Amino acid sequence: MTSKGPEEEHPSVTLFRQYLRIRTVQPKPDYGAAVAFFEETARQLGLGCQKVEVAPGYVVTVLTWPGTNPTLSSILLNSHTDVVPVFKEHWSHDPFEAFKDSEGYIYARGAQDMKCVSIQYLEAVRRLKVEGHRFPRTIHMTFVPDEEVGGHQGMELFVQRPEFHALRAGFALDEGIANPTDAFTVFYSERSPWWVRVTSTGRPGHASRFMEDTAAEKLHKVVNSILAFREKEWQRLQSNPHLKEGSVTSVNLTKLEGGVAYNVIPATMSASFDFRVAPDVDFKAFEEQLQSWCQAAGEGVTLEFAQVWTWDM
């Protein structure tokens, strides 16, 4: 992220850097500090603040700017507070220092995904209030936990609660793809995250033997099918200058599991994938394609979803 130099730092940048220093990093995020941060910010901006504990230790913070016509549905501006883990050896600066260099570049985990958006919401509201604006519709800003690991202890629970329905949201904005430039892009559609785990079962035995129908052989076939699909989508993106990354389906192999010893052929092995399914894909047909790759690999190969988002959810 870029900003003005240290001698000209805008208060919103200072606020941004304060937020970046809060270690809401998975797998042990400091959500309490984030909630306190938004409580204090709400007080400074003269906004209502509601804390909804959707699960023990998981709080959704709602900041509200009331509109002049409470009968209208509201505007919902959502962002998540948690960030993904860091590997400090790959960073040029401490990822939680929010270091800003002489050109105004800020180095921190969450600077793009997505603490910058949270501060943009707050700064937009602050400026509009200072300028004396009032709007017919109420504006709610929700700051939710747990998004980086699926949202099961965050938004997934929040939308089932009466506090969410009481917001009466008629329009919502959330995160899109991080921008490598100073452009600010609004996305009206987004790829759907599918987290898929393929499990293969086969004949176990001693590793000194040539066993047939092993779990590894069958899993290898599925992995090859999925990676061939990945290459096809990559080539489609590279060959068409009109396509953007969000126009194709991406997939990455993120986890391999199996085995108990070097000399034992495992009875079960699994591979986990992160798919980002393009908006124009037929979800039912795509799921059937995944199932067909598993079936083609042989008996005992199954597929399960750790997370799947479709338009009819």
C-alpha positions as protocol buffer text, in pm:
chain_id: "A"
residue {
  index: 1
  type: MET
  ca { x: 0 y: 0 z: 0 }
}
residue {
  index: 2
  type: THR
  ca { x: 114 y: 355 z: -67 }
}
residue {
  index: 3
  type: SER
  ca { x: 53 y: 678 z: 122 }
}
residue {
  index: 4
  type: LYS
  ca { x: 214 y: 1016 z: 168 }
}
residue {
  index: 5
  type: GLY
  ca { x: 556 y: 1043 z: 328 }
}
residue {
  index: 6
  type: PRO
  ca { x: 601 y: 1042 z: 707 }
}
residue {
  index: 7
  type: GLU
  ca { x: 606 y: 1422 z: 734 }
}
residue {
  index: 8
  type: GLU
  ca { x: 266 y: 1451 z: 564 }
}
residue {
  index: 9
  type: GLU
  ca { x: 86 y: 1150 z: 707 }
}
residue {
  index: 10
  type: HIS
  ca { x: -290 y: 1186 z: 695 }
}
residue {
  index: 11
  type: PRO
  ca { x: -480 y: 1085 z: 1010 }
}
residue {
  index: 12
  type: SER
  ca { x: -652 y: 810 z: 811 }
}
residue {
  index: 13
  type: VAL
  ca { x: -311 y: 660 z: 729 }
}
residue {
  index: 14
  type: THR
  ca { x: -216 y: 675 z: 1095 }
}
residue {
  index: 15
  type: LEU
  ca { x: -541 y: 496 z: 1179 }
}
residue {
  index: 16
  type: PHE
  ca { x: -469 y: 240 z: 908 }
}
residue {
  index: 17
  type: ARG
  ca { x: -125 y: 166 z: 1049 }
}
residue {
  index: 18
  type: GLN
  ca { x: -266 y: 131 z: 1400 }
}
residue {
  index: 19
  type: TYR
  ca { x: -512 y: -127 z: 1270 }
}
residue {
  index: 20
  type: LEU
  ca { x: -238 y: -314 z: 1084 }
}
residue {
  index: 21
  type: ARG
  ca { x: -41 y: -350 z: 1408 }
}
residue {
  index: 22
  type: ILE
  ca { x: -325 y: -546 z: 1568 }
}
residue {
  index: 23
  type: ARG
  ca { x: -224 y: -912 z: 1534 }
}
residue {
  index: 24
  type: THR
  ca { x: -545 y: -1063 z: 1407 }
}
residue {
  index: 25
  type: VAL
  ca { x: -340 y: -1334 z: 1239 }
}
residue {
  index: 26
  type: GLN
  ca { x: -465 y: -1689 z: 1201 }
}
residue {
  index: 27
  type: PRO
  ca { x: -465 y: -1935 z: 1369 }
}
residue {
  index: 28
  type: LYS
  ca { x: -471 y: -1730 z: 1694 }
}
residue {
  index: 29
  type: PRO
  ca { x: -605 y: -1385 z: 1604 }
}
residue {
  index: 30
  type: ASP
  ca { x: -634 y: -1114 z: 1870 }
}
residue {
  index: 31
  type: TYR
  ca { x: -998 y: -1034 z: 1802 }
}
residue {
  index: 32
  type: GLY
  ca { x: -1041 y: -854 z: 2134 }
}
residue {
  index: 33
  type: ALA
  ca { x: -796 y: -582 z: 2034 }
}
residue {
  index: 34
  type: ALA
  ca { x: -971 y: -539 z: 1699 }
}
residue {
  index: 35
  type: VAL
  ca { x: -1312 y: -501 z: 1865 }
}
residue {
  index: 36
  type: ALA
  ca { x: -1169 y: -240 z: 2105 }
}
residue {
  index: 37
  type: PHE
  ca { x: -1017 y: -56 z: 1807 }
}
residue {
  index: 38
  type: PHE
  ca { x: -1355 y: -29 z: 1633 }
}
residue {
  index: 39
  type: GLU
  ca { x: -1533 y: 67 z: 1954 }
}
residue {
  index: 40
  type: GLU
  ca { x: -1298 y: 360 z: 2000 }
}
residue {
  index: 41
  type: THR
  ca { x: -1322 y: 457 z: 1632 }
}
residue {
  index: 42
  type: ALA
  ca { x: -1702 y: 453 z: 1654 }
}
residue {
  index: 43
  type: ARG
  ca { x: -1685 y: 683 z: 1957 }
}
residue {
  index: 44
  type: GLN
  ca { x: -1461 y: 928 z: 1771 }
}
residue {
  index: 45
  type: LEU
  ca { x: -1688 y: 930 z: 1466 }
}
residue {
  index: 46
  type: GLY
  ca { x: -2012 y: 952 z: 1660 }
}
residue {
  index: 47
  type: LEU
  ca { x: -2141 y: 620 z: 1527 }
}
residue {
  index: 48
  type: GLY
  ca { x: -2347 y: 353 z: 1694 }
}
residue {
  index: 49
  type: CYS
  ca { x: -2155 y: 40 z: 1790 }
}
residue {
  index: 50
  type: GLN
  ca { x: -2304 y: -304 z: 1843 }
}
residue {
  index: 51
  type: LYS
  ca { x: -2106 y: -614 z: 1937 }
}
residue {
  index: 52
  type: VAL
  ca { x: -2256 y: -950 z: 1844 }
}
residue {
  index: 53
  type: GLU
  ca { x: -2079 y: -1257 z: 1983 }
}
residue {
  index: 54
  type: VAL
  ca { x: -2172 y: -1525 z: 1730 }
}
residue {
  index: 55
  type: ALA
  ca { x: -1956 y: -1789 z: 1902 }
}
residue {
  index: 56
  type: PRO
  ca { x: -1738 y: -1780 z: 2214 }
}
residue {
  index: 57
  type: GLY
  ca { x: -1460 y: -1531 z: 2142 }
}
residue {
  index: 58
  type: TYR
  ca { x: -1590 y: -1448 z: 1792 }
}
residue {
  index: 59
  type: VAL
  ca { x: -1746 y: -1102 z: 1781 }
}
residue {
  index: 60
  type: VAL
  ca { x: -1898 y: -921 z: 1484 }
}
residue {
  index: 61
  type: THR
  ca { x: -1870 y: -546 z: 1536 }
}
residue {
  index: 62
  type: VAL
  ca { x: -2138 y: -332 z: 1369 }
}
residue {
  index: 63
  type: LEU
  ca { x: -2088 y: 44 z: 1331 }
}
residue {
  index: 64
  type: THR
  ca { x: -2402 y: 232 z: 1228 }
}
residue {
  index: 65
  type: TRP
  ca { x: -2468 y: 574 z: 1076 }
}
residue {
  index: 66
  type: PRO
  ca { x: -2848 y: 619 z: 1090 }
}
residue {
  index: 67
  type: GLY
  ca { x: -3028 y: 746 z: 782 }
}
residue {
  index: 68
  type: THR
  ca { x: -3312 y: 994 z: 772 }
}
residue {
  index: 69
  type: ASN
  ca { x: -3567 y: 739 z: 649 }
}
residue {
  index: 70
  type: PRO
  ca { x: -3562 y: 425 z: 865 }
}
residue {
  index: 71
  type: THR
  ca { x: -3826 y: 258 z: 647 }
}
residue {
  index: 72
  type: LEU
  ca { x: -3573 y: 213 z: 366 }
}
residue {
  index: 73
  type: SER
  ca { x: -3343 y: -88 z: 345 }
}
residue {
  index: 74
  type: SER
  ca { x: -2987 y: -16 z: 452 }
}
residue {
  index: 75
  type: ILE
  ca { x: -2641 y: -13 z: 295 }
}
residue {
  index: 76
  type: LEU
  ca { x: -2404 y: -279 z: 432 }
}
residue {
  index: 77
  type: LEU
  ca { x: -2026 y: -234 z: 406 }
}
residue {
  index: 78
  type: ASN
  ca { x: -1854 y: -554 z: 514 }
}
residue {
  index: 79
  type: SER
  ca { x: -1492 y: -640 z: 582 }
}
residue {
  index: 80
  type: HIS
  ca { x: -1311 y: -908 z: 778 }
}
residue {
  index: 81
  type: THR
  ca { x: -1065 y: -851 z: 1058 }
}
residue {
  index: 82
  type: ASP
  ca { x: -848 y: -1164 z: 1042 }
}
residue {
  index: 83
  type: VAL
  ca { x: -542 y: -1210 z: 822 }
}
residue {
  index: 84
  type: VAL
  ca { x: -356 y: -1515 z: 694 }
}
residue {
  index: 85
  type: PRO
  ca { x: -39 y: -1646 z: 865 }
}
residue {
  index: 86
  type: VAL
  ca { x: 301 y: -1496 z: 788 }
}
residue {
  index: 87
  type: PHE
  ca { x: 648 y: -1634 z: 721 }
}
residue {
  index: 88
  type: LYS
  ca { x: 868 y: -1356 z: 857 }
}
residue {
  index: 89
  type: GLU
  ca { x: 1180 y: -1482 z: 678 }
}
residue {
  index: 90
  type: HIS
  ca { x: 1020 y: -1378 z: 348 }
}
residue {
  index: 91
  type: TRP
  ca { x: 942 y: -1023 z: 462 }
}
residue {
  index: 92
  type: SER
  ca { x: 1170 y: -722 z: 428 }
}
residue {
  index: 93
  type: HIS
  ca { x: 1001 y: -565 z: 733 }
}
residue {
  index: 94
  type: ASP
  ca { x: 814 y: -691 z: 1037 }
}
residue {
  index: 95
  type: PRO
  ca { x: 466 y: -773 z: 897 }
}
residue {
  index: 96
  type: PHE
  ca { x: 300 y: -624 z: 1206 }
}
residue {
  index: 97
  type: GLU
  ca { x: 509 y: -309 z: 1235 }
}
residue {
  index: 98
  type: ALA
  ca { x: 324 y: -133 z: 951 }
}
residue {
  index: 99
  type: PHE
  ca { x: 655 y: 14 z: 837 }
}
residue {
  index: 100
  type: LYS
  ca { x: 625 y: 304 z: 593 }
}
residue {
  index: 101
  type: ASP
  ca { x: 919 y: 388 z: 369 }
}
residue {
  index: 102
  type: SER
  ca { x: 1024 y: 726 z: 231 }
}
residue {
  index: 103
  type: GLU
  ca { x: 798 y: 684 z: -73 }
}
residue {
  index: 104
  type: GLY
  ca { x: 494 y: 612 z: 140 }
}
residue {
  index: 105
  type: TYR
  ca { x: 476 y: 237 z: 82 }
}
residue {
  index: 106
  type: ILE
  ca { x: 338 y: 49 z: 382 }
}
residue {
  index: 107
  type: TYR
  ca { x: 454 y: -307 z: 450 }
}
residue {
  index: 108
  type: ALA
  ca { x: 218 y: -514 z: 663 }
}
residue {
  index: 109
  type: ARG
  ca { x: 8 y: -828 z: 665 }
}
residue {
  index: 110
  type: GLY
  ca { x: -347 y: -723 z: 586 }
}
residue {
  index: 111
  type: ALA
  ca { x: -248 y: -406 z: 400 }
}
residue {
  index: 112
  type: GLN
  ca { x: -430 y: -540 z: 92 }
}
residue {
  index: 113
  type: ASP
  ca { x: -643 y: -821 z: 236 }
}
residue {
  index: 114
  type: MET
  ca { x: -834 y: -642 z: 365 }
}
residue {
  index: 115
  type: LYS
  ca { x: -767 y: -392 z: 641 }
}
residue {
  index: 116
  type: CYS
  ca { x: -728 y: -116 z: 385 }
}
residue {
  index: 117
  type: VAL
  ca { x: -1095 y: -156 z: 289 }
}
residue {
  index: 118
  type: SER
  ca { x: -1206 y: -131 z: 652 }
}
residue {
  index: 119
  type: ILE
  ca { x: -1026 y: 201 z: 689 }
}
residue {
  index: 120
  type: GLN
  ca { x: -1162 y: 323 z: 354 }
}
residue {
  index: 121
  type: TYR
  ca { x: -1515 y: 265 z: 484 }
}
residue {
  index: 122
  type: LEU
  ca { x: -1440 y: 456 z: 803 }
}
residue {
  index: 123
  type: GLU
  ca { x: -1262 y: 741 z: 626 }
}
residue {
  index: 124
  type: ALA
  ca { x: -1543 y: 780 z: 371 }
}
residue {
  index: 125
  type: VAL
  ca { x: -1799 y: 806 z: 651 }
}
residue {
  index: 126
  type: ARG
  ca { x: -1581 y: 1047 z: 847 }
}
residue {
  index: 127
  type: ARG
  ca { x: -1539 y: 1283 z: 551 }
}
residue {
  index: 128
  type: LEU
  ca { x: -1906 y: 1271 z: 460 }
}
residue {
  index: 129
  type: LYS
  ca { x: -2005 y: 1351 z: 818 }
}
residue {
  index: 130
  type: VAL
  ca { x: -1755 y: 1638 z: 839 }
}
residue {
  index: 131
  type: GLU
  ca { x: -1900 y: 1781 z: 517 }
}
residue {
  index: 132
  type: GLY
  ca { x: -2248 y: 1770 z: 670 }
}
residue {
  index: 133
  type: HIS
  ca { x: -2399 y: 1500 z: 452 }
}
residue {
  index: 134
  type: ARG
  ca { x: -2700 y: 1294 z: 561 }
}
residue {
  index: 135
  type: PHE
  ca { x: -2850 y: 1012 z: 359 }
}
residue {
  index: 136
  type: PRO
  ca { x: -3197 y: 860 z: 356 }
}
residue {
  index: 137
  type: ARG
  ca { x: -3059 y: 509 z: 403 }
}
residue {
  index: 138
  type: THR
  ca { x: -2882 y: 386 z: 714 }
}
residue {
  index: 139
  type: ILE
  ca { x: -2523 y: 276 z: 658 }
}
residue {
  index: 140
  type: HIS
  ca { x: -2392 y: -24 z: 853 }
}
residue {
  index: 141
  type: MET
  ca { x: -2026 y: -126 z: 861 }
}
residue {
  index: 142
  type: THR
  ca { x: -1967 y: -483 z: 974 }
}
residue {
  index: 143
  type: PHE
  ca { x: -1626 y: -609 z: 1082 }
}
residue {
  index: 144
  type: VAL
  ca { x: -1634 y: -988 z: 1097 }
}
residue {
  index: 145
  type: PRO
  ca { x: -1393 y: -1256 z: 1226 }
}
residue {
  index: 146
  type: ASP
  ca { x: -1288 y: -1592 z: 1086 }
}
residue {
  index: 147
  type: GLU
  ca { x: -1312 y: -1516 z: 711 }
}
residue {
  index: 148
  type: GLU
  ca { x: -967 y: -1646 z: 624 }
}
residue {
  index: 149
  type: VAL
  ca { x: -1053 y: -1995 z: 748 }
}
residue {
  index: 150
  type: GLY
  ca { x: -1399 y: -2017 z: 597 }
}
residue {
  index: 151
  type: GLY
  ca { x: -1616 y: -1780 z: 800 }
}
residue {
  index: 152
  type: HIS
  ca { x: -1787 y: -2064 z: 986 }
}
residue {
  index: 153
  type: GLN
  ca { x: -1739 y: -1879 z: 1318 }
}
residue {
  index: 154
  type: GLY
  ca { x: -1812 y: -1542 z: 1162 }
}
residue {
  index: 155
  type: MET
  ca { x: -2047 y: -1432 z: 886 }
}
residue {
  index: 156
  type: GLU
  ca { x: -2195 y: -1780 z: 843 }
}
residue {
  index: 157
  type: LEU
  ca { x: -2336 y: -1761 z: 1197 }
}
residue {
  index: 158
  type: PHE
  ca { x: -2410 y: -1389 z: 1189 }
}
residue {
  index: 159
  type: VAL
  ca { x: -2650 y: -1410 z: 893 }
}
residue {
  index: 160
  type: GLN
  ca { x: -2861 y: -1658 z: 1090 }
}
residue {
  index: 161
  type: ARG
  ca { x: -2908 y: -1424 z: 1385 }
}
residue {
  index: 162
  type: PRO
  ca { x: -3183 y: -1167 z: 1446 }
}
residue {
  index: 163
  type: GLU
  ca { x: -2920 y: -892 z: 1477 }
}
residue {
  index: 164
  type: PHE
  ca { x: -2828 y: -942 z: 1112 }
}
residue {
  index: 165
  type: HIS
  ca { x: -3189 y: -943 z: 991 }
}
residue {
  index: 166
  type: ALA
  ca { x: -3251 y: -627 z: 1192 }
}
residue {
  index: 167
  type: LEU
  ca { x: -2996 y: -448 z: 972 }
}
residue {
  index: 168
  type: ARG
  ca { x: -3239 y: -484 z: 679 }
}
residue {
  index: 169
  type: ALA
  ca { x: -2955 y: -471 z: 427 }
}
residue {
  index: 170
  type: GLY
  ca { x: -3066 y: -398 z: 72 }
}
residue {
  index: 171
  type: PHE
  ca { x: -2722 y: -350 z: -84 }
}
residue {
  index: 172
  type: ALA
  ca { x: -2381 y: -474 z: 27 }
}
residue {
  index: 173
  type: LEU
  ca { x: -2018 y: -418 z: -63 }
}
residue {
  index: 174
  type: ASP
  ca { x: -1732 y: -650 z: 30 }
}
residue {
  index: 175
  type: GLU
  ca { x: -1379 y: -723 z: -84 }
}
residue {
  index: 176
  type: GLY
  ca { x: -1262 y: -796 z: -436 }
}
residue {
  index: 177
  type: ILE
  ca { x: -920 y: -865 z: -582 }
}
residue {
  index: 178
  type: ALA
  ca { x: -631 y: -663 z: -440 }
}
residue {
  index: 179
  type: ASN
  ca { x: -521 y: -380 z: -670 }
}
residue {
  index: 180
  type: PRO
  ca { x: -148 y: -363 z: -750 }
}
residue {
  index: 181
  type: THR
  ca { x: -187 y: 4 z: -855 }
}
residue {
  index: 182
  type: ASP
  ca { x: -353 y: 309 z: -700 }
}
residue {
  index: 183
  type: ALA
  ca { x: -678 y: 232 z: -884 }
}
residue {
  index: 184
  type: PHE
  ca { x: -991 y: 155 z: -683 }
}
residue {
  index: 185
  type: THR
  ca { x: -1209 y: -103 z: -854 }
}
residue {
  index: 186
  type: VAL
  ca { x: -1562 y: -202 z: -756 }
}
residue {
  index: 187
  type: PHE
  ca { x: -1650 y: -563 z: -843 }
}
residue {
  index: 188
  type: TYR
  ca { x: -2010 y: -657 z: -921 }
}
residue {
  index: 189
  type: SER
  ca { x: -1931 y: -1029 z: -947 }
}
residue {
  index: 190
  type: GLU
  ca { x: -1665 y: -1254 z: -802 }
}
residue {
  index: 191
  type: ARG
  ca { x: -1530 y: -1604 z: -827 }
}
residue {
  index: 192
  type: SER
  ca { x: -1672 y: -1856 z: -582 }
}
residue {
  index: 193
  type: PRO
  ca { x: -1429 y: -2027 z: -342 }
}
residue {
  index: 194
  type: TRP
  ca { x: -1454 y: -2406 z: -339 }
}
residue {
  index: 195
  type: TRP
  ca { x: -1230 y: -2593 z: -97 }
}
residue {
  index: 196
  type: VAL
  ca { x: -1223 y: -2954 z: -208 }
}
residue {
  index: 197
  type: ARG
  ca { x: -1069 y: -3260 z: -42 }
}
residue {
  index: 198
  type: VAL
  ca { x: -1019 y: -3574 z: -249 }
}
residue {
  index: 199
  type: THR
  ca { x: -965 y: -3893 z: -49 }
}
residue {
  index: 200
  type: SER
  ca { x: -835 y: -4214 z: -203 }
}
residue {
  index: 201
  type: THR
  ca { x: -841 y: -4557 z: -42 }
}
residue {
  index: 202
  type: GLY
  ca { x: -648 y: -4857 z: -166 }
}
residue {
  index: 203
  type: ARG
  ca { x: -456 y: -5170 z: -75 }
}
residue {
  index: 204
  type: PRO
  ca { x: -207 y: -5120 z: 208 }
}
residue {
  index: 205
  type: GLY
  ca { x: 105 y: -5328 z: 251 }
}
residue {
  index: 206
  type: HIS
  ca { x: 479 y: -5336 z: 295 }
}
residue {
  index: 207
  type: ALA
  ca { x: 660 y: -5082 z: 80 }
}
residue {
  index: 208
  type: SER
  ca { x: 906 y: -5341 z: -52 }
}
residue {
  index: 209
  type: ARG
  ca { x: 634 y: -5489 z: -274 }
}
residue {
  index: 210
  type: PHE
  ca { x: 471 y: -5379 z: -600 }
}
residue {
  index: 211
  type: MET
  ca { x: 116 y: -5346 z: -472 }
}
residue {
  index: 212
  type: GLU
  ca { x: -169 y: -5284 z: -716 }
}
residue {
  index: 213
  type: ASP
  ca { x: -466 y: -5056 z: -660 }
}
residue {
  index: 214
  type: THR
  ca { x: -288 y: -4834 z: -407 }
}
residue {
  index: 215
  type: ALA
  ca { x: -433 y: -4513 z: -269 }
}
residue {
  index: 216
  type: ALA
  ca { x: -140 y: -4313 z: -407 }
}
residue {
  index: 217
  type: GLU
  ca { x: -187 y: -4438 z: -765 }
}
residue {
  index: 218
  type: LYS
  ca { x: -553 y: -4344 z: -772 }
}
residue {
  index: 219
  type: LEU
  ca { x: -497 y: -4009 z: -603 }
}
residue {
  index: 220
  type: HIS
  ca { x: -223 y: -3936 z: -855 }
}
residue {
  index: 221
  type: LYS
  ca { x: -475 y: -3974 z: -1138 }
}
residue {
  index: 222
  type: VAL
  ca { x: -713 y: -3721 z: -983 }
}
residue {
  index: 223
  type: VAL
  ca { x: -432 y: -3476 z: -912 }
}
residue {
  index: 224
  type: ASN
  ca { x: -317 y: -3504 z: -1274 }
}
residue {
  index: 225
  type: SER
  ca { x: -670 y: -3440 z: -1402 }
}
residue {
  index: 226
  type: ILE
  ca { x: -712 y: -3131 z: -1186 }
}
residue {
  index: 227
  type: LEU
  ca { x: -368 y: -2991 z: -1268 }
}
residue {
  index: 228
  type: ALA
  ca { x: -433 y: -3047 z: -1640 }
}
residue {
  index: 229
  type: PHE
  ca { x: -751 y: -2843 z: -1599 }
}
residue {
  index: 230
  type: ARG
  ca { x: -545 y: -2577 z: -1417 }
}
residue {
  index: 231
  type: GLU
  ca { x: -300 y: -2559 z: -1708 }
}
residue {
  index: 232
  type: LYS
  ca { x: -588 y: -2525 z: -1955 }
}
residue {
  index: 233
  type: GLU
  ca { x: -737 y: -2232 z: -1763 }
}
residue {
  index: 234
  type: TRP
  ca { x: -395 y: -2071 z: -1731 }
}
residue {
  index: 235
  type: GLN
  ca { x: -334 y: -2096 z: -2105 }
}
residue {
  index: 236
  type: ARG
  ca { x: -680 y: -1954 z: -2173 }
}
residue {
  index: 237
  type: LEU
  ca { x: -599 y: -1654 z: -1956 }
}
residue {
  index: 238
  type: GLN
  ca { x: -259 y: -1601 z: -2119 }
}
residue {
  index: 239
  type: SER
  ca { x: -388 y: -1630 z: -2476 }
}
residue {
  index: 240
  type: ASN
  ca { x: -680 y: -1388 z: -2444 }
}
residue {
  index: 241
  type: PRO
  ca { x: -587 y: -1025 z: -2362 }
}
residue {
  index: 242
  type: HIS
  ca { x: -951 y: -946 z: -2285 }
}
residue {
  index: 243
  type: LEU
  ca { x: -966 y: -1192 z: -1996 }
}
residue {
  index: 244
  type: LYS
  ca { x: -872 y: -1099 z: -1641 }
}
residue {
  index: 245
  type: GLU
  ca { x: -776 y: -1332 z: -1359 }
}
residue {
  index: 246
  type: GLY
  ca { x: -1131 y: -1323 z: -1228 }
}
residue {
  index: 247
  type: SER
  ca { x: -1263 y: -1445 z: -1564 }
}
residue {
  index: 248
  type: VAL
  ca { x: -1118 y: -1794 z: -1538 }
}
residue {
  index: 249
  type: THR
  ca { x: -1130 y: -2068 z: -1277 }
}
residue {
  index: 250
  type: SER
  ca { x: -810 y: -2103 z: -1077 }
}
residue {
  index: 251
  type: VAL
  ca { x: -705 y: -2403 z: -871 }
}
residue {
  index: 252
  type: ASN
  ca { x: -407 y: -2483 z: -653 }
}
residue {
  index: 253
  type: LEU
  ca { x: -307 y: -2799 z: -471 }
}
residue {
  index: 254
  type: THR
  ca { x: -267 y: -2680 z: -113 }
}
residue {
  index: 255
  type: LYS
  ca { x: -236 y: -2991 z: 104 }
}
residue {
  index: 256
  type: LEU
  ca { x: -129 y: -3356 z: 76 }
}
residue {
  index: 257
  type: GLU
  ca { x: -197 y: -3601 z: 359 }
}
residue {
  index: 258
  type: GLY
  ca { x: -125 y: -3970 z: 411 }
}
residue {
  index: 259
  type: GLY
  ca { x: 116 y: -4231 z: 530 }
}
residue {
  index: 260
  type: VAL
  ca { x: 245 y: -4350 z: 866 }
}
residue {
  index: 261
  type: ALA
  ca { x: 599 y: -4470 z: 785 }
}
residue {
  index: 262
  type: TYR
  ca { x: 852 y: -4482 z: 502 }
}
residue {
  index: 263
  type: ASN
  ca { x: 811 y: -4858 z: 458 }
}
residue {
  index: 264
  type: VAL
  ca { x: 431 y: -4882 z: 479 }
}
residue {
  index: 265
  type: ILE
  ca { x: 199 y: -4831 z: 182 }
}
residue {
  index: 266
  type: PRO
  ca { x: -89 y: -4624 z: 322 }
}
residue {
  index: 267
  type: ALA
  ca { x: -449 y: -4736 z: 296 }
}
residue {
  index: 268
  type: THR
  ca { x: -570 y: -4378 z: 266 }
}
residue {
  index: 269
  type: MET
  ca { x: -431 y: -4060 z: 113 }
}
residue {
  index: 270
  type: SER
  ca { x: -589 y: -3723 z: 44 }
}
residue {
  index: 271
  type: ALA
  ca { x: -526 y: -3405 z: -152 }
}
residue {
  index: 272
  type: SER
  ca { x: -685 y: -3067 z: -83 }
}
residue {
  index: 273
  type: PHE
  ca { x: -746 y: -2801 z: -346 }
}
residue {
  index: 274
  type: ASP
  ca { x: -846 y: -2436 z: -346 }
}
residue {
  index: 275
  type: PHE
  ca { x: -1069 y: -2364 z: -647 }
}
residue {
  index: 276
  type: ARG
  ca { x: -1190 y: -2014 z: -735 }
}
residue {
  index: 277
  type: VAL
  ca { x: -1476 y: -2083 z: -974 }
}
residue {
  index: 278
  type: ALA
  ca { x: -1547 y: -1817 z: -1238 }
}
residue {
  index: 279
  type: PRO
  ca { x: -1889 y: -1643 z: -1228 }
}
residue {
  index: 280
  type: ASP
  ca { x: -2000 y: -1782 z: -1566 }
}
residue {
  index: 281
  type: VAL
  ca { x: -1937 y: -2148 z: -1475 }
}
residue {
  index: 282
  type: ASP
  ca { x: -2232 y: -2386 z: -1440 }
}
residue {
  index: 283
  type: PHE
  ca { x: -2180 y: -2500 z: -1080 }
}
residue {
  index: 284
  type: LYS
  ca { x: -2372 y: -2825 z: -1116 }
}
residue {
  index: 285
  type: ALA
  ca { x: -2181 y: -2923 z: -1429 }
}
residue {
  index: 286
  type: PHE
  ca { x: -1850 y: -2832 z: -1266 }
}
residue {
  index: 287
  type: GLU
  ca { x: -1922 y: -3045 z: -961 }
}
residue {
  index: 288
  type: GLU
  ca { x: -2014 y: -3332 z: -1192 }
}
residue {
  index: 289
  type: GLN
  ca { x: -1679 y: -3286 z: -1369 }
}
residue {
  index: 290
  type: LEU
  ca { x: -1496 y: -3315 z: -1037 }
}
residue {
  index: 291
  type: GLN
  ca { x: -1691 y: -3628 z: -950 }
}
residue {
  index: 292
  type: SER
  ca { x: -1613 y: -3779 z: -1290 }
}
residue {
  index: 293
  type: TRP
  ca { x: -1238 y: -3733 z: -1238 }
}
residue {
  index: 294
  type: CYS
  ca { x: -1269 y: -3917 z: -907 }
}
residue {
  index: 295
  type: GLN
  ca { x: -1471 y: -4199 z: -1062 }
}
residue {
  index: 296
  type: ALA
  ca { x: -1223 y: -4235 z: -1349 }
}
residue {
  index: 297
  type: ALA
  ca { x: -939 y: -4283 z: -1099 }
}
residue {
  index: 298
  type: GLY
  ca { x: -1094 y: -4603 z: -965 }
}
residue {
  index: 299
  type: GLU
  ca { x: -1299 y: -4736 z: -677 }
}
residue {
  index: 300
  type: GLY
  ca { x: -1260 y: -4585 z: -334 }
}
residue {
  index: 301
  type: VAL
  ca { x: -1197 y: -4227 z: -446 }
}
residue {
  index: 302
  type: THR
  ca { x: -1433 y: -3974 z: -291 }
}
residue {
  index: 303
  type: LEU
  ca { x: -1475 y: -3598 z: -290 }
}
residue {
  index: 304
  type: GLU
  ca { x: -1593 y: -3371 z: -11 }
}
residue {
  index: 305
  type: PHE
  ca { x: -1633 y: -2996 z: 21 }
}
residue {
  index: 306
  type: ALA
  ca { x: -1478 y: -2813 z: 314 }
}
residue {
  index: 307
  type: GLN
  ca { x: -1636 y: -2500 z: 167 }
}
residue {
  index: 308
  type: VAL
  ca { x: -1848 y: -2438 z: -139 }
}
residue {
  index: 309
  type: TRP
  ca { x: -2029 y: -2122 z: -245 }
}
residue {
  index: 310
  type: THR
  ca { x: -2296 y: -2117 z: -513 }
}
residue {
  index: 311
  type: TRP
  ca { x: -2546 y: -1856 z: -623 }
}
residue {
  index: 312
  type: ASP
  ca { x: -2840 y: -2044 z: -471 }
}
residue {
  index: 313
  type: MET
  ca { x: -2694 y: -2051 z: -119 }
}
